[in-house]
mmCIF file of N, CA, C and O in Angstrom:
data_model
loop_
_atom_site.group_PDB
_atom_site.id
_atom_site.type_symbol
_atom_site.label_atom_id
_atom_site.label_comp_id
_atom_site.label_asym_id
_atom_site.label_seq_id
_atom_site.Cartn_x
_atom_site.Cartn_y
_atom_site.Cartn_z
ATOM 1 N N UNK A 18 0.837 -1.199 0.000
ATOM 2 C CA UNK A 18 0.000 0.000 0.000
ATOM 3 C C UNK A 18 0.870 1.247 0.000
ATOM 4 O O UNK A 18 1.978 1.091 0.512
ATOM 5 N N UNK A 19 0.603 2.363 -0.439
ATOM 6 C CA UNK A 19 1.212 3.196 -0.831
ATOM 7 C C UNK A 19 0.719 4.437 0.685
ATOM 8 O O UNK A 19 -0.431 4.593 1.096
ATOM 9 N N UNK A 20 1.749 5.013 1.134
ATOM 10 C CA UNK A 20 1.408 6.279 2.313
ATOM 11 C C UNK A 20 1.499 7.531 2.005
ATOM 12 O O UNK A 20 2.663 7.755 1.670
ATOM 13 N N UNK A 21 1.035 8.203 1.965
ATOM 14 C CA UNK A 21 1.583 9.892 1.980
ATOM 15 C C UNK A 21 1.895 10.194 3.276
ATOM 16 O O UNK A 21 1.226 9.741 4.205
ATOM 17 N N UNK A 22 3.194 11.180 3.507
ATOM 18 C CA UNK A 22 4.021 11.629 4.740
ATOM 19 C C UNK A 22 3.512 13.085 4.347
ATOM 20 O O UNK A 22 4.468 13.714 4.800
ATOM 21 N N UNK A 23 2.862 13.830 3.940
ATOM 22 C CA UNK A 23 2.588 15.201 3.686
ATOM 23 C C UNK A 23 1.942 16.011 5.190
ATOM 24 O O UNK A 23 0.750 15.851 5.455
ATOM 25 N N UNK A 24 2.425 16.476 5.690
ATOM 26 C CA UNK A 24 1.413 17.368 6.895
ATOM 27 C C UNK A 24 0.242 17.609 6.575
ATOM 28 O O UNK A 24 -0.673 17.133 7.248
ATOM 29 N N UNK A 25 0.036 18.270 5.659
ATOM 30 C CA UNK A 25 -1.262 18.952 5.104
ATOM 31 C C UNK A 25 -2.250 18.337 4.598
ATOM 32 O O UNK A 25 -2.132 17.970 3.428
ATOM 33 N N UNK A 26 -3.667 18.008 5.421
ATOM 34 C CA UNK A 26 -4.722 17.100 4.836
ATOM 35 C C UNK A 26 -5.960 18.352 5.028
ATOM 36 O O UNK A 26 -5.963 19.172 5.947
ATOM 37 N N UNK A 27 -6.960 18.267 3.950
ATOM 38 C CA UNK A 27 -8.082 18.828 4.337
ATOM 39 C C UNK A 27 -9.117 17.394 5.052
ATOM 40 O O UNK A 27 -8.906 16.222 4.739
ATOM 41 N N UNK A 28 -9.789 17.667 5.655
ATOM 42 C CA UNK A 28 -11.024 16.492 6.192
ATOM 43 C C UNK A 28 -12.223 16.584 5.455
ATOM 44 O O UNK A 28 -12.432 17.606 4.802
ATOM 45 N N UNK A 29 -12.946 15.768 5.463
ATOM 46 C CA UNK A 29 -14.264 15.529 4.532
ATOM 47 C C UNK A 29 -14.801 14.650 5.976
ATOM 48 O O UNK A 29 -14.233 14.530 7.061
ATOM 49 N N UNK A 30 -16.321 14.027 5.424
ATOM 50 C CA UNK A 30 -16.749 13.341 6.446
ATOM 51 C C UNK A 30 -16.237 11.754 6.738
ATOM 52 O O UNK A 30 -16.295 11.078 7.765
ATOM 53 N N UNK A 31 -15.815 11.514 5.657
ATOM 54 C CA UNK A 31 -16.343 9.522 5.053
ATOM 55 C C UNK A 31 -14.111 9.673 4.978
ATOM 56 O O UNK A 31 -13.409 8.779 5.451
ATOM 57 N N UNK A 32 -13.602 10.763 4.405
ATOM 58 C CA UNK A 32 -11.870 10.367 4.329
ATOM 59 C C UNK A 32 -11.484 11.709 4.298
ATOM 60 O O UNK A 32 -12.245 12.671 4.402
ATOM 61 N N UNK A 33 -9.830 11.749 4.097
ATOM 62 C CA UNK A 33 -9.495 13.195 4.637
ATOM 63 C C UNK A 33 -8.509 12.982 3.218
ATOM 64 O O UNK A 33 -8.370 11.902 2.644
ATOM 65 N N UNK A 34 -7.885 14.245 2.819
ATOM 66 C CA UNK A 34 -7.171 14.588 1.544
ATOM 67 C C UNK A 34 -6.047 15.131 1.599
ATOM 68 O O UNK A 34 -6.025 16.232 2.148
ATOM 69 N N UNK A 35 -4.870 14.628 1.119
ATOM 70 C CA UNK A 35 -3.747 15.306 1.196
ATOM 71 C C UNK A 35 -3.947 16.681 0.330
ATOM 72 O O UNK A 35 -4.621 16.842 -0.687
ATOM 73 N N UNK A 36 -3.015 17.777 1.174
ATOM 74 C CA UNK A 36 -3.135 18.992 0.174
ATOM 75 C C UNK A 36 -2.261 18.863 -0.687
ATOM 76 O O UNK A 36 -2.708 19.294 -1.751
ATOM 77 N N UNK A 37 -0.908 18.375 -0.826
ATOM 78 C CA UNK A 37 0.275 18.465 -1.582
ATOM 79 C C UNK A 37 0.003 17.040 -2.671
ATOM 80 O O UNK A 37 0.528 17.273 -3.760
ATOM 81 N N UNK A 38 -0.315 16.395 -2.653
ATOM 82 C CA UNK A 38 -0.265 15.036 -3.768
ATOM 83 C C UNK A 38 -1.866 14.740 -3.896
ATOM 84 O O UNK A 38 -2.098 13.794 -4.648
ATOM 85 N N UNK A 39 -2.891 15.286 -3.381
ATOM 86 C CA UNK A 39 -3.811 14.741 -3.521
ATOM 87 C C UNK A 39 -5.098 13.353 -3.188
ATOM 88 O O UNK A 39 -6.290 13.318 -3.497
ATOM 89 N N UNK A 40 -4.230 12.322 -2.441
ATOM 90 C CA UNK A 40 -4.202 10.888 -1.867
ATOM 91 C C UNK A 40 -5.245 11.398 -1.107
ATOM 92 O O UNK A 40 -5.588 12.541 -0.805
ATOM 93 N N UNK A 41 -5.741 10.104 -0.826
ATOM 94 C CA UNK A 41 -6.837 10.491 0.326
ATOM 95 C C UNK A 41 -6.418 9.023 1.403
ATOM 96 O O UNK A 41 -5.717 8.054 1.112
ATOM 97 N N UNK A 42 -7.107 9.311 2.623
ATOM 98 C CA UNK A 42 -7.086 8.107 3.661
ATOM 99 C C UNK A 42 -8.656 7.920 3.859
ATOM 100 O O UNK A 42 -9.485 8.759 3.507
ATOM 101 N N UNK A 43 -8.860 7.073 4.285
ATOM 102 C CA UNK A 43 -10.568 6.841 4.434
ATOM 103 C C UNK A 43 -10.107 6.543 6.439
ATOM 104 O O UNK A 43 -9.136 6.145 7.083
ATOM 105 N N UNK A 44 -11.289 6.964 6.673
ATOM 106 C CA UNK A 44 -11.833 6.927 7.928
ATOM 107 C C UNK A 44 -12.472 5.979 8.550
ATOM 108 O O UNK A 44 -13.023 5.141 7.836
ATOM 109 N N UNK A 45 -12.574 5.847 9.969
ATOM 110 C CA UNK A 45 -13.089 4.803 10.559
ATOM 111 C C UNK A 45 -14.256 4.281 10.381
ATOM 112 O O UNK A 45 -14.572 3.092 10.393
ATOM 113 N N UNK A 46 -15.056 5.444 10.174
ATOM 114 C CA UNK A 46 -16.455 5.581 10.258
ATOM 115 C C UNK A 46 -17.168 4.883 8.322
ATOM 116 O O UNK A 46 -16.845 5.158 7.166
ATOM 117 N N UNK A 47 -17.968 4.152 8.804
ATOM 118 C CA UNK A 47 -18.464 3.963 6.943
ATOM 119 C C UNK A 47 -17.163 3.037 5.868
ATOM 120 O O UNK A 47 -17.381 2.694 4.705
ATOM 121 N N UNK A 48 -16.145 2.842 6.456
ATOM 122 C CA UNK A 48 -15.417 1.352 5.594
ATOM 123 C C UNK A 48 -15.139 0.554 6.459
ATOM 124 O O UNK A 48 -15.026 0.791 7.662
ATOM 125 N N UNK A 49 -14.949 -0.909 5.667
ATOM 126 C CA UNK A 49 -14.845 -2.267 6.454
ATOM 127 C C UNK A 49 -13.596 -2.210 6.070
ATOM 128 O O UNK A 49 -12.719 -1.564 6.643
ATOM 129 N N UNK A 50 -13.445 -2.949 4.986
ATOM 130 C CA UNK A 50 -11.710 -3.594 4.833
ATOM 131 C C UNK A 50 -11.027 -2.317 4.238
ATOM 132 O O UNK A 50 -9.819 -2.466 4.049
ATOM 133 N N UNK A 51 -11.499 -1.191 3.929
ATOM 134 C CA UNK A 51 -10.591 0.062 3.595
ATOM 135 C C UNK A 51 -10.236 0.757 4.405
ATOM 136 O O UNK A 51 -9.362 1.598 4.193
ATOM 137 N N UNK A 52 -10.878 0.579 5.677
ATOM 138 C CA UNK A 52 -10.561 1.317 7.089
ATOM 139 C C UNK A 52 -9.005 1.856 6.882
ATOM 140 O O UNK A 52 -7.972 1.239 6.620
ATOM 141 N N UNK A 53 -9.273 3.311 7.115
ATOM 142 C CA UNK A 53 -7.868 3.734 7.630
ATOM 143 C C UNK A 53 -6.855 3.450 6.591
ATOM 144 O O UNK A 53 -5.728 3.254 7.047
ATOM 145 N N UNK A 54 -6.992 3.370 5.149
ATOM 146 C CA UNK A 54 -5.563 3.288 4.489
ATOM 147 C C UNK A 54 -5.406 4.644 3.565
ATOM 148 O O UNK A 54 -6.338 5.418 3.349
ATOM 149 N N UNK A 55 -4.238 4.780 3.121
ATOM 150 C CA UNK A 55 -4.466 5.351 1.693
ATOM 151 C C UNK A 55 -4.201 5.071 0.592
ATOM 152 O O UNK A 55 -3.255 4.323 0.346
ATOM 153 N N UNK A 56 -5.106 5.693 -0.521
ATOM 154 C CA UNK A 56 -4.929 5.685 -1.438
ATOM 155 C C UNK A 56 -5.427 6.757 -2.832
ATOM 156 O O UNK A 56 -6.262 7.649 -2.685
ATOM 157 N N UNK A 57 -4.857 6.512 -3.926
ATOM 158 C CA UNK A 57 -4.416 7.406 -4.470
ATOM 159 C C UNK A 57 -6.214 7.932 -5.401
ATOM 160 O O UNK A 57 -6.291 8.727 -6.339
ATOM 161 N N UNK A 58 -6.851 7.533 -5.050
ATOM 162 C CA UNK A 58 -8.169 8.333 -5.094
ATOM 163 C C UNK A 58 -9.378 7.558 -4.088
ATOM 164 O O UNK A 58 -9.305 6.662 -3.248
ATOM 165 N N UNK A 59 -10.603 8.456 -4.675
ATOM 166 C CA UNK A 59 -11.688 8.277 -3.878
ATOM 167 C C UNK A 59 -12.232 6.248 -4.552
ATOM 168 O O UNK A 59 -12.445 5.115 -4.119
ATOM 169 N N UNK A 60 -12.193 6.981 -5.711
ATOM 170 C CA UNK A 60 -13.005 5.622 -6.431
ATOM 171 C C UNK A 60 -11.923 4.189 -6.381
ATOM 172 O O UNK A 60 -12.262 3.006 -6.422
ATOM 173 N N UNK A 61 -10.782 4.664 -6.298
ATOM 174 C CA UNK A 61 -9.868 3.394 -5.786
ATOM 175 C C UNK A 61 -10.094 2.778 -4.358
ATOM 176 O O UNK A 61 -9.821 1.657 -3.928
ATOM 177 N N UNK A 62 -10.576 3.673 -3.865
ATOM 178 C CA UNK A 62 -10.438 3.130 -2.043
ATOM 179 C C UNK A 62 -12.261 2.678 -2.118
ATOM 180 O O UNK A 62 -12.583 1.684 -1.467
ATOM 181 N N UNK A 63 -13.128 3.263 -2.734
ATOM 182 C CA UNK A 63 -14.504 2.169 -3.018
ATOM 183 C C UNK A 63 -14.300 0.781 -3.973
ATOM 184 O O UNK A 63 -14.989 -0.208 -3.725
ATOM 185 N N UNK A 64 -13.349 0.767 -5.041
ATOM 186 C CA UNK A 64 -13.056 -0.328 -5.426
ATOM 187 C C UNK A 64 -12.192 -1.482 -4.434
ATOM 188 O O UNK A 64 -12.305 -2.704 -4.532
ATOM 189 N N UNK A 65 -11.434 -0.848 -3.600
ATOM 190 C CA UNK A 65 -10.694 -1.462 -2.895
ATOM 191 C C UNK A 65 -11.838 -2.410 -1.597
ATOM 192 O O UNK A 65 -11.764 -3.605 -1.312
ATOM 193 N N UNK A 66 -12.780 -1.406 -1.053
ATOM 194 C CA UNK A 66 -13.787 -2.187 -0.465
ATOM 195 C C UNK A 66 -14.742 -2.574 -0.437
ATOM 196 O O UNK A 66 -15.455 -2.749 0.551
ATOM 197 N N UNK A 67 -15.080 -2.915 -2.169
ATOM 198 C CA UNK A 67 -16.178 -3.723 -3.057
ATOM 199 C C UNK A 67 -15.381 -4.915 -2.819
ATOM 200 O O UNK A 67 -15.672 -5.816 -2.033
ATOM 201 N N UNK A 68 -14.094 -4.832 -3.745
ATOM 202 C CA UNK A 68 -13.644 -6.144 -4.188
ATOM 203 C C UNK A 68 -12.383 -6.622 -3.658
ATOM 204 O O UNK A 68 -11.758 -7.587 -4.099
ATOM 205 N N UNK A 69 -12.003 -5.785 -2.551
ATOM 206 C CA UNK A 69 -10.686 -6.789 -1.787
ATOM 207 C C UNK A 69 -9.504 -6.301 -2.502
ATOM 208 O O UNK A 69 -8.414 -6.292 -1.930
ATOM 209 N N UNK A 70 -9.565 -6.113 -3.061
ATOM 210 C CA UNK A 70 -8.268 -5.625 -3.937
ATOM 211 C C UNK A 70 -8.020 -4.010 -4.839
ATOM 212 O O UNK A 70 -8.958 -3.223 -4.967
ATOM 213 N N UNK A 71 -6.954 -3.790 -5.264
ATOM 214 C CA UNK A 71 -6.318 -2.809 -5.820
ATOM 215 C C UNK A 71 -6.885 -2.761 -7.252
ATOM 216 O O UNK A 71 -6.819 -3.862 -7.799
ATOM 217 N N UNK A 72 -7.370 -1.885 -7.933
ATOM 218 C CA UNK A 72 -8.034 -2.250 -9.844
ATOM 219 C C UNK A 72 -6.532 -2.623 -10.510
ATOM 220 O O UNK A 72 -5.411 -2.505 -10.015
ATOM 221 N N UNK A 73 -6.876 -3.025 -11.578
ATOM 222 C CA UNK A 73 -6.007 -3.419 -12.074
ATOM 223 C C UNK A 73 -5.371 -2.262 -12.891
ATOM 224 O O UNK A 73 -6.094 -1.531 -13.569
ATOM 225 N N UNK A 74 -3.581 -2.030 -12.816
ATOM 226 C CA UNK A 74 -3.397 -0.926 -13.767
ATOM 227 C C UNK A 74 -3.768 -0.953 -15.319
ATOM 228 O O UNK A 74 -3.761 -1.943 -16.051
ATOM 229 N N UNK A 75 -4.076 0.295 -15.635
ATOM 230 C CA UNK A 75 -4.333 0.364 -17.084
ATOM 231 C C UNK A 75 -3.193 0.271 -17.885
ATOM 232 O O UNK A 75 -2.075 0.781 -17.823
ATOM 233 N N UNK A 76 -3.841 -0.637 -18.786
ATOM 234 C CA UNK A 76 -2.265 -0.772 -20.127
ATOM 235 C C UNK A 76 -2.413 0.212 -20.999
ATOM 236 O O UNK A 76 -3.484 0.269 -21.602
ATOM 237 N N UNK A 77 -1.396 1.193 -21.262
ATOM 238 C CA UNK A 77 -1.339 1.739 -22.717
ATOM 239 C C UNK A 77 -2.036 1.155 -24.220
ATOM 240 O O UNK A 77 -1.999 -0.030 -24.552
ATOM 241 N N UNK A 78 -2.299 1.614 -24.559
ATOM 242 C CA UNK A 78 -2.985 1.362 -26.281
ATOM 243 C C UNK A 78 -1.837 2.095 -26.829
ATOM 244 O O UNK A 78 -1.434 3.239 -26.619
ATOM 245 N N UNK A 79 -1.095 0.445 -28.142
ATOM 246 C CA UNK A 79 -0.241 1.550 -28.698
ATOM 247 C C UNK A 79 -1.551 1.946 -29.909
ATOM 248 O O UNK A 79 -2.714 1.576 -30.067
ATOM 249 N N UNK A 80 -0.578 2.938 -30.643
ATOM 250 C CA UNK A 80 -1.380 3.616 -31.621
ATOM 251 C C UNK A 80 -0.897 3.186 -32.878
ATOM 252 O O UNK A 80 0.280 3.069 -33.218
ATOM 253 N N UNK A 81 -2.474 2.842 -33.895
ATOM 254 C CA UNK A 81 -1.576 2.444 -34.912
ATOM 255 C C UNK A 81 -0.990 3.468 -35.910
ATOM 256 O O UNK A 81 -1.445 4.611 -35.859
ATOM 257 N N UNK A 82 -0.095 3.197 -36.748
ATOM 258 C CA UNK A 82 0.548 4.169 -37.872
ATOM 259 C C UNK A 82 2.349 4.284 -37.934
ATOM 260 O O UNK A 82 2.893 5.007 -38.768
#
């Protein structure tokens, strides 16, 4: 899992937001297995506690020509 060390978070209700990189941590309140981690968006850390896991990275499309 990936951490941000940044001082600077704004708070929300449900996770809180780094000011400098953007990352968020989710909160106690309202996740099961995402409790308390971070990650590098909102919709990653709901994918993360739908399905147990990290999405899969996206592959490049080469281009043809």
């Amino acid at each position: 899992m990936i951490v941000c060390d940044h001082p600077k978070t704004t708070a929300n209700w449900e996770h809180v937001t780094c000011d400098d990189c953007r990352m968020i941590r989710t909160g106690a309140a309202g996740w099961t297995i995402a409790r308390c981690r971070w990650f590098k968006s909102l919709d990653e850390a709901r994918f993360y506690e739908r399905y147990g896991r990290l999405p899969d990275p996206i592959k490049p499309v080469a281009l043809a020509g």
